[in-house]
Short mmCIF file of C-alpha atoms and ligand atoms in Angstrom, two decimals:
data_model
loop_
_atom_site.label_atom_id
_atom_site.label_comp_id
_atom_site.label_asym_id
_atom_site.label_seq_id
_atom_site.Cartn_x
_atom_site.Cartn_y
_atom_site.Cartn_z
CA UNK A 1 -136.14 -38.25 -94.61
CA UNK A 2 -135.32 -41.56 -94.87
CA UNK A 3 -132.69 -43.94 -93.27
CA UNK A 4 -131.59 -45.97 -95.83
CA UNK A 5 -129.54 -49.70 -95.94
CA UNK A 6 -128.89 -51.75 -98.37
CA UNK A 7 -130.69 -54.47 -96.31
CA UNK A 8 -133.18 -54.31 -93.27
CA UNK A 9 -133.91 -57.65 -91.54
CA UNK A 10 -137.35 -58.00 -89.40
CA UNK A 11 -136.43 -60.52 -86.41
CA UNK A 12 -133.25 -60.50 -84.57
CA UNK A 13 -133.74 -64.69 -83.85
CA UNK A 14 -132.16 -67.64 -85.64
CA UNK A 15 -132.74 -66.43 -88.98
CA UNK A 16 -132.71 -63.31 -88.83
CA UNK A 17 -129.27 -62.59 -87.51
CA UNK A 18 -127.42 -65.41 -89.35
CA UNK A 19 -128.87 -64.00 -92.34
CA UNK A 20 -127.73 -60.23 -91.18
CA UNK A 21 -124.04 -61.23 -90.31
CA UNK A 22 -123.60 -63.18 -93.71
CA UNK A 23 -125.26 -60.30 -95.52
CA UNK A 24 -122.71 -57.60 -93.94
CA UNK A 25 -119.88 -60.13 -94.33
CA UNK A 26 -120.40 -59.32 -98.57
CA UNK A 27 -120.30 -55.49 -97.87
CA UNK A 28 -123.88 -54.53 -97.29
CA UNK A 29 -124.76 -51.91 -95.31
CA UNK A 30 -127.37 -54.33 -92.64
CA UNK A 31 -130.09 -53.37 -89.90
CA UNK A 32 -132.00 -55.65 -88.07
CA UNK A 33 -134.86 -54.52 -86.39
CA UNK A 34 -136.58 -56.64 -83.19
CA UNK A 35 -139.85 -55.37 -81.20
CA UNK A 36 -138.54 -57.50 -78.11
CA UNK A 37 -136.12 -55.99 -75.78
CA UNK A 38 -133.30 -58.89 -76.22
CA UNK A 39 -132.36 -60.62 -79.33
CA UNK A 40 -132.68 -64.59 -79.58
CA UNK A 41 -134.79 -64.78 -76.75
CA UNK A 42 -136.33 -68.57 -78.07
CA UNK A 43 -132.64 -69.58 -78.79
CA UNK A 44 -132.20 -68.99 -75.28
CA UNK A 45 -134.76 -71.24 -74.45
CA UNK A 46 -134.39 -74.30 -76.73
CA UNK A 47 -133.32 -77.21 -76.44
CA UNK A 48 -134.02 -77.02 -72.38
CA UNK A 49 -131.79 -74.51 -72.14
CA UNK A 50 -128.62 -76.55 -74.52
CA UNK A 51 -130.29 -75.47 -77.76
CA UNK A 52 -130.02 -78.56 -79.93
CA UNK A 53 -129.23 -76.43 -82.71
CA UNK A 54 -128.16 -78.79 -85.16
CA UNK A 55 -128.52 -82.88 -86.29
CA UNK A 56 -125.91 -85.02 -88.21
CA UNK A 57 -128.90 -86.52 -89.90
CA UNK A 58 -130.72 -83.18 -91.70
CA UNK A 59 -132.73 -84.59 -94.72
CA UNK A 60 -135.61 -83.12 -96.59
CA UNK A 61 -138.06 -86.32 -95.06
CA UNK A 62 -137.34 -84.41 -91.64
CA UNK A 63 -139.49 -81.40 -92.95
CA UNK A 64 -143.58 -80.88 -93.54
CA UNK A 65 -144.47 -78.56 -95.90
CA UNK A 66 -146.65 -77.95 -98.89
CA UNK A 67 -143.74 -78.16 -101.47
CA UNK A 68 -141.91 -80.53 -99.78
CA UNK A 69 -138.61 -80.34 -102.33
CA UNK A 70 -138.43 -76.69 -101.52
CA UNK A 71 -136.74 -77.00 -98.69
CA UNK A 72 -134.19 -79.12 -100.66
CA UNK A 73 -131.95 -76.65 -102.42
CA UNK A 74 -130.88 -74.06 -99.33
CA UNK A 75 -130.36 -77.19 -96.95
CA UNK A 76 -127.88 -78.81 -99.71
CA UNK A 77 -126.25 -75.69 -99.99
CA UNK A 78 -125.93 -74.74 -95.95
CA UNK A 79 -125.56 -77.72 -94.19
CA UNK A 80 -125.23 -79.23 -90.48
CA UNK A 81 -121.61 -79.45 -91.64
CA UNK A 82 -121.52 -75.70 -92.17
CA UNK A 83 -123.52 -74.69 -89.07
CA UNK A 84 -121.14 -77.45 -87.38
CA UNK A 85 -117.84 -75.71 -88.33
CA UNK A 86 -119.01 -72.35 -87.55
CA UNK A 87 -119.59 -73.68 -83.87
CA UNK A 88 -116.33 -75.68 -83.85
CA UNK A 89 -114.43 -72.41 -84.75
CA UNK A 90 -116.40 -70.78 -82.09
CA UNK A 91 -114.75 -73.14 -79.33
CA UNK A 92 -118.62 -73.91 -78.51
CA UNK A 93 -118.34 -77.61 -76.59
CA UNK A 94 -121.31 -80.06 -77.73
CA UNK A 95 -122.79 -82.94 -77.78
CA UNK A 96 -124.57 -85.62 -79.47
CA UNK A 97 -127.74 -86.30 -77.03
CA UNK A 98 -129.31 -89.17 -79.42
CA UNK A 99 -130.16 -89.70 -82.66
CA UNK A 100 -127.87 -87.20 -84.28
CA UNK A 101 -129.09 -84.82 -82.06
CA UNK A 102 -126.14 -81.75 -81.51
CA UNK A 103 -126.57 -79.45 -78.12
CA UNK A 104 -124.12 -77.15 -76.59
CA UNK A 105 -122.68 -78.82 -73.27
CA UNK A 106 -123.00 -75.55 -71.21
CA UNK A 107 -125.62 -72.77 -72.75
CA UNK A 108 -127.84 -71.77 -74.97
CA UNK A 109 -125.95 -68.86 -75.00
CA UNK A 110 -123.09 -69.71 -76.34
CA UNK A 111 -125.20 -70.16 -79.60
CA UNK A 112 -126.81 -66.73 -79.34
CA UNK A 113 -123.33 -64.82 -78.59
CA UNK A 114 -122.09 -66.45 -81.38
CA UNK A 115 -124.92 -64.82 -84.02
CA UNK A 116 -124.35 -61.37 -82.05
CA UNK A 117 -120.73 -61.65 -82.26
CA UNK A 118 -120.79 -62.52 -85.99
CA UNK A 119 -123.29 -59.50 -86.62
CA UNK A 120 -120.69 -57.20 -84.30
CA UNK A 121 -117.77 -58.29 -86.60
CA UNK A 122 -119.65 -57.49 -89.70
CA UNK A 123 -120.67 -54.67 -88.75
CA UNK A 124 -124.70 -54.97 -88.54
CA UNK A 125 -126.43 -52.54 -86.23
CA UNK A 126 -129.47 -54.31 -84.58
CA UNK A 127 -131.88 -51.99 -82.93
CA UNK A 128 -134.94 -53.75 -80.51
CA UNK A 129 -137.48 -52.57 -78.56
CA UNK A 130 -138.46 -51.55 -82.26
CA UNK A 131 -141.85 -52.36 -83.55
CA UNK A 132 -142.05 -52.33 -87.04
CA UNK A 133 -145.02 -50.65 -88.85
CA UNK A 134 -146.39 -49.24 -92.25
CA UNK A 135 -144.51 -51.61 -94.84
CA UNK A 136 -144.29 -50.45 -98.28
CA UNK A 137 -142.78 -50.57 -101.57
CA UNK A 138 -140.36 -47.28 -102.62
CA UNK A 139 -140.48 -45.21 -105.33
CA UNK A 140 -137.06 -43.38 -104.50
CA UNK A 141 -133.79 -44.05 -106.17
CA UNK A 142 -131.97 -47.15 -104.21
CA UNK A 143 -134.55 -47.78 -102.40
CA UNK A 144 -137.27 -50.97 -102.80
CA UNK A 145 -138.94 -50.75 -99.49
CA UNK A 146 -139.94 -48.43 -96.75
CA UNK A 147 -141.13 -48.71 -93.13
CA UNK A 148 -141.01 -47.39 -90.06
CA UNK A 149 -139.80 -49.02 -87.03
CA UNK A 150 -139.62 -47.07 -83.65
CA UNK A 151 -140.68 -43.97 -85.31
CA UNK A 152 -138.31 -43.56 -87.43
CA UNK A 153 -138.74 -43.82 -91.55
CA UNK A 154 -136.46 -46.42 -92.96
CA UNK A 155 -135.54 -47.54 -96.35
CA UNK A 156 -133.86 -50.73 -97.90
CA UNK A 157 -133.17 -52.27 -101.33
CA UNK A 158 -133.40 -55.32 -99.62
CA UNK A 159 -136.19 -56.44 -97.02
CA UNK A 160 -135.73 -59.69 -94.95
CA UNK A 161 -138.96 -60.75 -92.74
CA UNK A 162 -137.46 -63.16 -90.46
CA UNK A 163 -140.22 -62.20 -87.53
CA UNK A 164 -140.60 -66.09 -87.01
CA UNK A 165 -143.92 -68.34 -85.86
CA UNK A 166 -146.83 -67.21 -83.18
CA UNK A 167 -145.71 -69.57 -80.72
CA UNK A 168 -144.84 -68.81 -77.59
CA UNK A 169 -146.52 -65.55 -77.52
CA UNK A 170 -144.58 -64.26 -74.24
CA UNK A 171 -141.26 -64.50 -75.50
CA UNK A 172 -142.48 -61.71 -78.22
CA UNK A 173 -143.58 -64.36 -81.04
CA UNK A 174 -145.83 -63.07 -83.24
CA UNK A 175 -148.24 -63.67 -87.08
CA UNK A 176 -146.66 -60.05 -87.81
CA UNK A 177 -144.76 -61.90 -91.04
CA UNK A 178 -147.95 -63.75 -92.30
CA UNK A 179 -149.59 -60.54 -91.96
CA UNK A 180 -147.15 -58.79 -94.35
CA UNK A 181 -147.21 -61.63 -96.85
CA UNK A 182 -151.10 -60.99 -97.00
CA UNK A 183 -150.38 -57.26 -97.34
CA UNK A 184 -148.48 -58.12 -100.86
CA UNK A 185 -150.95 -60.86 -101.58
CA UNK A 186 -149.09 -63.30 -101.01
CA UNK A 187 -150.94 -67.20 -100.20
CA UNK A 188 -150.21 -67.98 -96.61
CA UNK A 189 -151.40 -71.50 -95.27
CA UNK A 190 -153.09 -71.21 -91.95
CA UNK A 191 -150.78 -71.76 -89.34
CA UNK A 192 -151.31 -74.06 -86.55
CA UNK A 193 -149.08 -75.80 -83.38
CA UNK A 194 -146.50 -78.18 -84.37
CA UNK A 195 -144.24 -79.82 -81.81
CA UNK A 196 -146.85 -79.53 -78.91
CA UNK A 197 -148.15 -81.88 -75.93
CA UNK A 198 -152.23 -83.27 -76.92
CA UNK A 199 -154.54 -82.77 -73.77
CA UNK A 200 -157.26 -85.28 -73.29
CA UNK A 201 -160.97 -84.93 -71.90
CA UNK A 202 -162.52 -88.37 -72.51
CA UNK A 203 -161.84 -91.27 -69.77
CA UNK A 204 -157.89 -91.25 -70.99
CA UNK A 205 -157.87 -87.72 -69.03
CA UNK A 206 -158.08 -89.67 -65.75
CA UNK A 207 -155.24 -92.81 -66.62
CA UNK A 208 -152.65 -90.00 -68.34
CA UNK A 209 -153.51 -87.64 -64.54
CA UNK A 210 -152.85 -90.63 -62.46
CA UNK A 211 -149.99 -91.61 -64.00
CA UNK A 212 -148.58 -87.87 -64.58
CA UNK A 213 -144.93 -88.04 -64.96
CA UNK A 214 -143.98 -91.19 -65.83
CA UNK A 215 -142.63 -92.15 -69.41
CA UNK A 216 -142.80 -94.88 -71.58
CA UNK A 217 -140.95 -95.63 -74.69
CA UNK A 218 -143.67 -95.78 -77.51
CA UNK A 219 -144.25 -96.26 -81.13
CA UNK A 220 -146.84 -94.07 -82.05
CA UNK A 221 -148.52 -93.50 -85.31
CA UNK A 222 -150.74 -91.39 -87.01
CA UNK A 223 -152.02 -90.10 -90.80
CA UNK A 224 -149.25 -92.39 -91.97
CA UNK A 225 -146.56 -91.26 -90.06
CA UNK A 226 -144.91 -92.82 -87.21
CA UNK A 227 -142.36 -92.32 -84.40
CA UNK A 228 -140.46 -94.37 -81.96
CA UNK A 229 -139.52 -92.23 -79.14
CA UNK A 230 -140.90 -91.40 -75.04
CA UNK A 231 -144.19 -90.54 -74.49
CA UNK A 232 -145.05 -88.75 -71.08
CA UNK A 233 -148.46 -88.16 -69.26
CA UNK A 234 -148.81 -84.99 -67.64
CA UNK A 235 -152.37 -83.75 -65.54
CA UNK A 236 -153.47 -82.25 -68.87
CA UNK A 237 -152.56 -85.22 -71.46
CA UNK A 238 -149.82 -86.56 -73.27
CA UNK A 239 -146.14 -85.01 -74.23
CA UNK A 240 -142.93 -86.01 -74.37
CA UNK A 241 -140.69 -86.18 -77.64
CA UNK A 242 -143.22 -89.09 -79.75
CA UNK A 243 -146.28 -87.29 -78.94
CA UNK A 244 -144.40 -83.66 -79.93
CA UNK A 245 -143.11 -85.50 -83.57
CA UNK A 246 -146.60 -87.27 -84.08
CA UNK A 247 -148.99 -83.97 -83.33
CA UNK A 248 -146.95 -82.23 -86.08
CA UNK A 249 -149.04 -84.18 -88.20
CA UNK A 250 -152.39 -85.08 -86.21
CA UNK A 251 -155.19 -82.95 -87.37
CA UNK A 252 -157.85 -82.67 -85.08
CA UNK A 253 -160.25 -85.22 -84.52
CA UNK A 254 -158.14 -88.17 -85.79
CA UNK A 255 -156.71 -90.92 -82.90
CA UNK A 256 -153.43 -92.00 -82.44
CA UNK A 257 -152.21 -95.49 -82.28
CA UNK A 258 -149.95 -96.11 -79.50
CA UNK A 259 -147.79 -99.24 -79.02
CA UNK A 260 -147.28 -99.31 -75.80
CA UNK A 261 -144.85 -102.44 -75.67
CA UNK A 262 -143.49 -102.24 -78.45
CA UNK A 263 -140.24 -104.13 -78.06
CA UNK A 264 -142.50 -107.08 -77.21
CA UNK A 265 -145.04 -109.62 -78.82
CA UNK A 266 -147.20 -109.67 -75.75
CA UNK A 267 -150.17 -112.02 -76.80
CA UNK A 268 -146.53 -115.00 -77.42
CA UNK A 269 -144.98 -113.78 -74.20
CA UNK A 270 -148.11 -113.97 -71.99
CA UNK A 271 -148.87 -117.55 -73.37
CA UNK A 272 -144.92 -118.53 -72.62
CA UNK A 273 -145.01 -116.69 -69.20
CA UNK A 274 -148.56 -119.20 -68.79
CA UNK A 275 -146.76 -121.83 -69.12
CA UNK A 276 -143.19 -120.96 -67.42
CA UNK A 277 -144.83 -118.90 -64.20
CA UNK A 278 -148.14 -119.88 -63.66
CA UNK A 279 -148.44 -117.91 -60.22
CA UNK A 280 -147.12 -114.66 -61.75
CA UNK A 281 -150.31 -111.64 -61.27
CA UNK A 282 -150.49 -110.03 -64.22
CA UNK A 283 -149.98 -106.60 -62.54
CA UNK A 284 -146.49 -107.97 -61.22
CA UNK A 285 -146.00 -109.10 -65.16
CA UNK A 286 -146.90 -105.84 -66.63
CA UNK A 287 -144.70 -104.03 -64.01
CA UNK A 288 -141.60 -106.14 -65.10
CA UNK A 289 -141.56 -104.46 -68.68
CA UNK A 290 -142.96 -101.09 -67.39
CA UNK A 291 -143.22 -99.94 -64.16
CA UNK A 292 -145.29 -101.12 -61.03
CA UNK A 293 -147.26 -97.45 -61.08
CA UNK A 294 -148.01 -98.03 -65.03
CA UNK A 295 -149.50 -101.33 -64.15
CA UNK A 296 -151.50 -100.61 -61.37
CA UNK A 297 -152.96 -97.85 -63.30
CA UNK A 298 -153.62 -99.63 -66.85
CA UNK A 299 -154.99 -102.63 -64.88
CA UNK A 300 -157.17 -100.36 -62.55
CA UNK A 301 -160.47 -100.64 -64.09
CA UNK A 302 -159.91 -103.63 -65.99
CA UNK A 303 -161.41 -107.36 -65.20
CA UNK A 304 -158.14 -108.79 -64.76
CA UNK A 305 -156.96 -106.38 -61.81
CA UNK A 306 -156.23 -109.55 -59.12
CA UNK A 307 -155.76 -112.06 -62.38
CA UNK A 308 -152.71 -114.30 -62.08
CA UNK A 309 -151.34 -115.29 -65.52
CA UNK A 310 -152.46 -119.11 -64.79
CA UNK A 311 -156.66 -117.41 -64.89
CA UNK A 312 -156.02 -115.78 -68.24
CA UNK A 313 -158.07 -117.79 -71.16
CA UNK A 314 -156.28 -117.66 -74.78
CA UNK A 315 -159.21 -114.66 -75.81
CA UNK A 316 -158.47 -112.78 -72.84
CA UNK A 317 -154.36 -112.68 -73.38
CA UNK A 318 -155.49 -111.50 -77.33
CA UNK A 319 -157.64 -108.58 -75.63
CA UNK A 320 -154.76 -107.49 -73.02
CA UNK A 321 -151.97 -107.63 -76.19
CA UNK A 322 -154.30 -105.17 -78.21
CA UNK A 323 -154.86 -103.05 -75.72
CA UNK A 324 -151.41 -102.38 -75.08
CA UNK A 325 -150.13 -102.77 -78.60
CA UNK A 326 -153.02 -100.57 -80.23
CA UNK A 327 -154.28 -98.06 -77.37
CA UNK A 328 -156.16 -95.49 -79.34
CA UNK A 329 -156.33 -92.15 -77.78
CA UNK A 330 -158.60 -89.18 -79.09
CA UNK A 331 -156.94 -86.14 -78.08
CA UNK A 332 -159.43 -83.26 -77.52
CA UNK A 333 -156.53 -81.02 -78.58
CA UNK A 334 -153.28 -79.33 -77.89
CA UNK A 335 -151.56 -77.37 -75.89
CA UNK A 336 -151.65 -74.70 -78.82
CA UNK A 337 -148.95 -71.98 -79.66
CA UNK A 338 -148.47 -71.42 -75.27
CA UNK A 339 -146.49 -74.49 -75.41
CA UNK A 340 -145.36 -75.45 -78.87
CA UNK A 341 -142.54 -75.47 -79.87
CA UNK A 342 -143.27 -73.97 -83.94
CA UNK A 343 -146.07 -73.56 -86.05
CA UNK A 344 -146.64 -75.60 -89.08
CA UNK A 345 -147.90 -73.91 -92.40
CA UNK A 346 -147.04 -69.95 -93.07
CA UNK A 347 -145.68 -68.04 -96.78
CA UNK A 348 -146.61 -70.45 -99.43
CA UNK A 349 -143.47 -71.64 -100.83
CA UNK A 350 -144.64 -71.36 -104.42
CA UNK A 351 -144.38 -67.58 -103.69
CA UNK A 352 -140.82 -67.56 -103.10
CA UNK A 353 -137.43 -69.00 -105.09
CA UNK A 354 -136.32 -71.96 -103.03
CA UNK A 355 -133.12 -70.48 -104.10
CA UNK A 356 -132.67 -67.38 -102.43
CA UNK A 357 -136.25 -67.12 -100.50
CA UNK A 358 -137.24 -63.84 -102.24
CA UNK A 359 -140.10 -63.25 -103.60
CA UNK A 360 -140.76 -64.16 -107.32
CA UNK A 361 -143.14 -61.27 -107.55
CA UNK A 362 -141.95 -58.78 -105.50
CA UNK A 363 -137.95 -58.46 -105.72
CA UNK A 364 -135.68 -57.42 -102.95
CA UNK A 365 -138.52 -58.82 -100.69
CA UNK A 366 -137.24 -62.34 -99.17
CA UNK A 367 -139.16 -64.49 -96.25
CA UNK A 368 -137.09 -66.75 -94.54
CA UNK A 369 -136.97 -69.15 -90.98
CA UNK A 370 -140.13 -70.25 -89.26
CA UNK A 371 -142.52 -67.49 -91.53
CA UNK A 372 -141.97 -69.98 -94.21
CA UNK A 373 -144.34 -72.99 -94.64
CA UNK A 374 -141.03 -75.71 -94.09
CA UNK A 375 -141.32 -77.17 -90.27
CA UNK A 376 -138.74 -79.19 -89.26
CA UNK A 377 -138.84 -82.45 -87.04
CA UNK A 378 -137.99 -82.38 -83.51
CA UNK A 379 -134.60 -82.63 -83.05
CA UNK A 380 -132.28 -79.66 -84.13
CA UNK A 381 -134.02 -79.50 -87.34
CA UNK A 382 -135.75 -76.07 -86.96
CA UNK A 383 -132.61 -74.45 -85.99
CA UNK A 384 -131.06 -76.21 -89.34
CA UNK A 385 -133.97 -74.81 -91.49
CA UNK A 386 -132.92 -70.48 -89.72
CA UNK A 387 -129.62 -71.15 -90.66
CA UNK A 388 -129.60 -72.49 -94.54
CA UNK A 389 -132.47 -70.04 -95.38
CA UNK A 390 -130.98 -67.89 -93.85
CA UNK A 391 -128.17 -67.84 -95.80
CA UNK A 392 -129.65 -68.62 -98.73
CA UNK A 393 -131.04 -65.30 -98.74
CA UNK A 394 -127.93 -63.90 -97.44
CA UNK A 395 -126.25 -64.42 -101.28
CA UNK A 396 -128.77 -62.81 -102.85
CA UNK A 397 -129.86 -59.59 -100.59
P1 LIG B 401 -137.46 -66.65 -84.13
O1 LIG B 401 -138.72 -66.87 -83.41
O2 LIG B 401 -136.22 -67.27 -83.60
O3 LIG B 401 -137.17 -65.09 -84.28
C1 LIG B 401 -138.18 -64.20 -84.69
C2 LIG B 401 -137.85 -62.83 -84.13
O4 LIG B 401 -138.75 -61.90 -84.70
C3 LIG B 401 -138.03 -62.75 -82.62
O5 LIG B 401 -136.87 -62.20 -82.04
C4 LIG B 401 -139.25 -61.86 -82.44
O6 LIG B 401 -139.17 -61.04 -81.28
C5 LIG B 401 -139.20 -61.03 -83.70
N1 LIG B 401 -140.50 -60.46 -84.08
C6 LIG B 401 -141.69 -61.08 -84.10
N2 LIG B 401 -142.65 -60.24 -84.47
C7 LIG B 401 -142.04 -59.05 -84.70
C8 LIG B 401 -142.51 -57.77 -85.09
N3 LIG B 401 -143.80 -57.56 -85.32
N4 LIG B 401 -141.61 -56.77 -85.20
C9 LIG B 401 -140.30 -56.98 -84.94
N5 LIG B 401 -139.80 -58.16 -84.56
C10 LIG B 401 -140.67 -59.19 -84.45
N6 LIG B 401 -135.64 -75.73 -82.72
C11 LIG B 401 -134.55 -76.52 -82.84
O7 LIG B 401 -134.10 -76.75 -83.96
N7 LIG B 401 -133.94 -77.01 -81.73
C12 LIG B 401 -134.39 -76.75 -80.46
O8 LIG B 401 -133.77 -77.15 -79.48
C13 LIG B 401 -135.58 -75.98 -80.33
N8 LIG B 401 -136.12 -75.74 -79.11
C14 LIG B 401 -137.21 -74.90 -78.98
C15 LIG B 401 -137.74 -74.67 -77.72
C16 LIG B 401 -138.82 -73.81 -77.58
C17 LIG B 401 -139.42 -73.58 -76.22
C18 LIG B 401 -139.37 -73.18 -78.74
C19 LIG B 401 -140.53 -72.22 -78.62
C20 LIG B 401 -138.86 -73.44 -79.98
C21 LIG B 401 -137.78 -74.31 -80.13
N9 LIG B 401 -137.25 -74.60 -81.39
C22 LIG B 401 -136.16 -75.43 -81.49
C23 LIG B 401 -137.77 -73.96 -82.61
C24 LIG B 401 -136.88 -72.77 -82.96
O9 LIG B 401 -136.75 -71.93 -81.84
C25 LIG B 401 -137.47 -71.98 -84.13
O10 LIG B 401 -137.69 -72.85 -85.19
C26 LIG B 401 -136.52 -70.87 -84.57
O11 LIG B 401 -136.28 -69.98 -83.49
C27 LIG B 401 -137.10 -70.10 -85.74
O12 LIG B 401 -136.19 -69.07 -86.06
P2 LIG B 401 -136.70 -67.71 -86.69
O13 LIG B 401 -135.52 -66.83 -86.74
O14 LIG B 401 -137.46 -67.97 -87.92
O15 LIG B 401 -137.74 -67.14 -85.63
#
């Protein structure tokens, strides 16, 4: 015998249970189904615990994907403005952090209970500690797909994979969604970290170890892209929110550019500070527009360790301005899906209507969230992406 709904959602996260609420909300019968034992557990953790689940400034230039105007359509039609007012009517407090940035001032939490509460209203019935298992199209009368999840035979007219991106396999992430769109033969780019910190092997290992902790405020570029934002060096590498944005795009064995100053025109300043303070050690210079650990490190096996500014030729202020305007770094790697923060590629858009995320040839079978190949920018832009395909899909299930 089978259980049957009009819709069964895989993935009680972001997508999954915006999607379920606004589904119930039009009068259909809804069950989401998790294999973790707590719903929205990487909600929880986002946005260090705030969730920046939103930005003023959602565009489609803030996504990667294959089909870069698919994202366009369910993002016009469920905006930040949307999400924005649902929160508002919530009574959830927030803030803008920077750059258009939206977190909750207390917790995460608040963003979660709000998704649960929605899904409680509407009547959805979420079951978890549920593993999900033998997909497959139905013959019988009302019904479009069968499973079973936790043993039990379900069926659905509708079928929602919303099982998210491998990363962060300990908070339950899994490939179970790519895995199903290869069951239907669907095209599934190979997924890889997005949004994680590079590690380093080669002599920048030692510099980014010593210096482990401290920031700086960087332009870094890469493959044509570029971002303006703090870089951090940890034992292991490189992180912080530039390095995150730029590694989205870095494929491996490319270097990254890295202005390291790049508020100044060092090679002008060093030939007015020359002239103006003679005396000045170029450690003690350096330190002025970063900090005295940076320039002790940077200057550490350099030639002009003791040099005051008054020893420096013309060639040898050209040499020091490169090398902090254009440091090239070779990461070895990444961190990898323990630490990132999404995974770029997934379903192949072309297999899916950027209108209501189903599947062009399989109806009643809809992808949406992190499964799909659209990866959002750092900055509140993932969340953004859950919550208009989510209910995208919603209309249409
Ligand atoms: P999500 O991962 O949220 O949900 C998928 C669900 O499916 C999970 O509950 C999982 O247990 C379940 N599942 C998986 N396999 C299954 C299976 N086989 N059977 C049943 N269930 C299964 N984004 C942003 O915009 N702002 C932010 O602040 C952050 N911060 C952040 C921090 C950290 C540490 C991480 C890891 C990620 C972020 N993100 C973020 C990214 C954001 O969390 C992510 O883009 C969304 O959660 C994606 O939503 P989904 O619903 O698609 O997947």
């Amino acid at each position: 015998m089978l259980q049957k709904f009009d819709v069964i959602v895989i993935g009680a996260g972001a997508a999954g249970l915006m999607c379920a609420a606004q589904a119930a909300a039009r009068g259909r019968s809804v069950l989401v189904l998790d294999h973790a034992n707590k719903a929205g557990k990487k909600i929880l953790m986002s946005g260090g615990g705030r969730c920046n689940f939103t930005n003023y400034f959602v565009a489609p230039d803030k996504y990667l994907s294959h089909n870069p105007h698919f994202c366009k359509s369910a993002l016009k039609r469920y905006t930040q403005w949307d999400f924005i007012a649902l929160v508002e009517r919530y009574g959830v407090a927030y803030h803008e952090k920077k750059d258009g940035q939206l977190f909750c001032d207390n917790k995460a939490s608040d963003i979660l209970n709000l998704l649960l509460s929605e899904c409680e209203q509407q009547g959805v019935q979420i079951r978890l500690d549920t593993p999900v298992s033998a997909v497959a199209q139905c013959t019988q009368q009302g019904c479009r797909y069968q499973l079973r999840g936790g043993g039990v035979w379900l069926g659905c007219e509708s079928l929602v994979v919303a099982s998210g991106g491998p990363s962060i396999p300990t908070l339950g992430a899994t490939g179970f969604g790519y895995e199903l769109a290869q069951q239907f033969g669907l095209n599934v780019y190979a997924p890889r970290a997005g949004l994680v910190p590079f590690t380093l092997t080669d002599h920048n290992k030692q510099l980014s170890e010593s210096l482990s902790g401290s920031a700086l405020n960087v332009d870094v570029a890469c493959a044509g892209q570029s971002f303006r934002d703090d870089m951090l060096f940890t034992h292991r590498g490189l992180s912080g929110p530039a390095m995150l944005q730029i590694s989205s795009y870095w494929q491996a064995g490319q270097s990254l550019n890295i202005n390291l100053l790049p508020d100044h025109e060092v090679a002008g300043l060093l030939r007015q500070q020359q002239h103006e303070r003679p005396k000045l050690s170029l450690k003690n210079w350096l330190a002025e527009l970063t900090t005295q650990k940076f320039a002790e490190k940077w200057l550490a096996s350099s030639a002009w360790q003791q040099s005051t500014l008054a020893q420096l030729s013309g060639a040898d202020m050209d040499v020091i301005a490169q090398s902090l305007h254009e440091w090239q770094v070779k990461p070895a790697g990444t961190e990898g899906y323990r630490t990132a923060e999404v995974a770029l590629g997934g379903v192949d858009t072309d297999e899916l209507s950027s209108k209501t995320m189903e599947v062009q040839r399989f109806p009643g079978l809809f992808f949406i969230g992190e499964v799909v190949d659209v990866t959002g920018h750092l900055g509140g832009f993932n969340f953004q992406w859950a919550w208009s395909s989510a209910v995208a899909a919603a209309e249409f299930v």
